[in-house]
CSV table of C-alpha atoms in Angstrom, one decimal:
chain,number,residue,atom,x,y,z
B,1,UNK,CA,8.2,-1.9,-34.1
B,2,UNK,CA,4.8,-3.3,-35.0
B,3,UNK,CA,1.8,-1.8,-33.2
B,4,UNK,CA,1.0,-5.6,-31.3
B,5,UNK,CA,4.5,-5.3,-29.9
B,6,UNK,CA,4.0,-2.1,-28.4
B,7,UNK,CA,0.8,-3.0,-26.7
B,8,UNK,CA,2.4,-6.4,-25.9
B,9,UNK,CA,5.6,-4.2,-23.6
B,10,UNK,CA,3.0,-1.4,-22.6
B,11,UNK,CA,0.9,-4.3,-21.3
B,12,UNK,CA,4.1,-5.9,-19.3
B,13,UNK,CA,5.2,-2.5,-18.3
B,14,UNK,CA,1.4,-2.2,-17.0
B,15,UNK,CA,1.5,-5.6,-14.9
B,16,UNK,CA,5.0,-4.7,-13.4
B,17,UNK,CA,3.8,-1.4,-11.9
B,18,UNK,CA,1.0,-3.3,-10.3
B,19,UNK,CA,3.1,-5.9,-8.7
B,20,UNK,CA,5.6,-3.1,-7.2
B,21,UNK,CA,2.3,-1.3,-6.1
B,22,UNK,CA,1.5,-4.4,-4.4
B,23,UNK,CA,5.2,-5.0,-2.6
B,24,UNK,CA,5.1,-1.6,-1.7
B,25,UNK,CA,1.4,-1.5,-0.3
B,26,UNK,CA,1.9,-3.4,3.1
B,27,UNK,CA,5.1,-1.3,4.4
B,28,UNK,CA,4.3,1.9,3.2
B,29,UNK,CA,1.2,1.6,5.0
B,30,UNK,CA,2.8,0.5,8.1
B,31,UNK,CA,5.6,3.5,8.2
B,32,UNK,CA,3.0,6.2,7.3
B,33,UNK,CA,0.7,4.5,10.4
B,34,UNK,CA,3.7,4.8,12.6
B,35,UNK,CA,4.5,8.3,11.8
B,36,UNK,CA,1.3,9.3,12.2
B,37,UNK,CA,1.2,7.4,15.8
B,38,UNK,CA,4.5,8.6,16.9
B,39,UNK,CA,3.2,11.9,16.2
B,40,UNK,CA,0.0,11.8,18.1
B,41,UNK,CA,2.0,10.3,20.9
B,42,UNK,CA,4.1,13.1,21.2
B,43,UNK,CA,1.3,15.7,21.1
B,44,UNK,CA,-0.7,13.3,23.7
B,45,UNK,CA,2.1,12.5,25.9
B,46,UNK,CA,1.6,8.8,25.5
B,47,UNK,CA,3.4,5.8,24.8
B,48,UNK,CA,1.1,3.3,22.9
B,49,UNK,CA,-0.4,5.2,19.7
B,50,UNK,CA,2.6,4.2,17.7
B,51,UNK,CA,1.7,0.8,17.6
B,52,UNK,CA,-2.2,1.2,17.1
B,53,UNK,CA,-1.0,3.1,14.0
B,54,UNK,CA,1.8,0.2,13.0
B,55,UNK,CA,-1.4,-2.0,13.1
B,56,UNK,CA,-4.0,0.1,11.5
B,57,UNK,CA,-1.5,0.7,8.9
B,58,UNK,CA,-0.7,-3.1,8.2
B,59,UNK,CA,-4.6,-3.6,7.7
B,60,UNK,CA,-4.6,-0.6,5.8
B,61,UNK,CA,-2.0,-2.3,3.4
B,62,UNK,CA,-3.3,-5.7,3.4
B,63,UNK,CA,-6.9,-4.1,2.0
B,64,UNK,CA,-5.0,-2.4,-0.3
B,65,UNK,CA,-3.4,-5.9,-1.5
B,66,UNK,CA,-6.0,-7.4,-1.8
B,67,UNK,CA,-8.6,-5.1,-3.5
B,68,UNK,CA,-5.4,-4.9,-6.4
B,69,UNK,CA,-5.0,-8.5,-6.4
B,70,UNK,CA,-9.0,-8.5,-6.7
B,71,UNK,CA,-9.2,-6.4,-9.2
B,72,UNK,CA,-5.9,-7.9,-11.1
B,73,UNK,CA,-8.1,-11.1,-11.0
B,74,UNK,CA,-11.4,-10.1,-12.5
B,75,UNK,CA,-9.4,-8.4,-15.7
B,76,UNK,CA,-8.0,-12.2,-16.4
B,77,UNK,CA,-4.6,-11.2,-16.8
């Protein structure tokens, strides 16, 4: 294998990992805000932290979306 074909599949193997890091960005963020929320609820003996941390969470992974797409953007790839 030539060495412009290696860095040619290293390079696709490169962009693939970025677009599962940006499918898995939005619900990752969302169940590890939710857990975290459930949690508090329990030790605070309420009912509506869950879904403050389902929403910071989304927004969490939504930045996280699109400083990667940013960043994907300025390389020119």
């Amino acid at each position: 294998m030539a060495e412009g074909d290696k860095k040619g599949a290293l390079g696709e193997l490169v962009k693939a990992e970025s677009m599962i890091q940006l499918a898995i960005a939005l619900p990752a963020g969302c169940v590890i805000g939710w857990l975290i929320g459930e949690w508090l609820d329990r030790e605070f003996h309420q009912n509506w932290i869950g879904i403050v941390g389902i929403v910071l969470g989304a927004i969490g992974g939504f930045m996280q979306i699109f400083y990667m797409a940013s960043r994907y953007l300025k390389r020119g790839d």
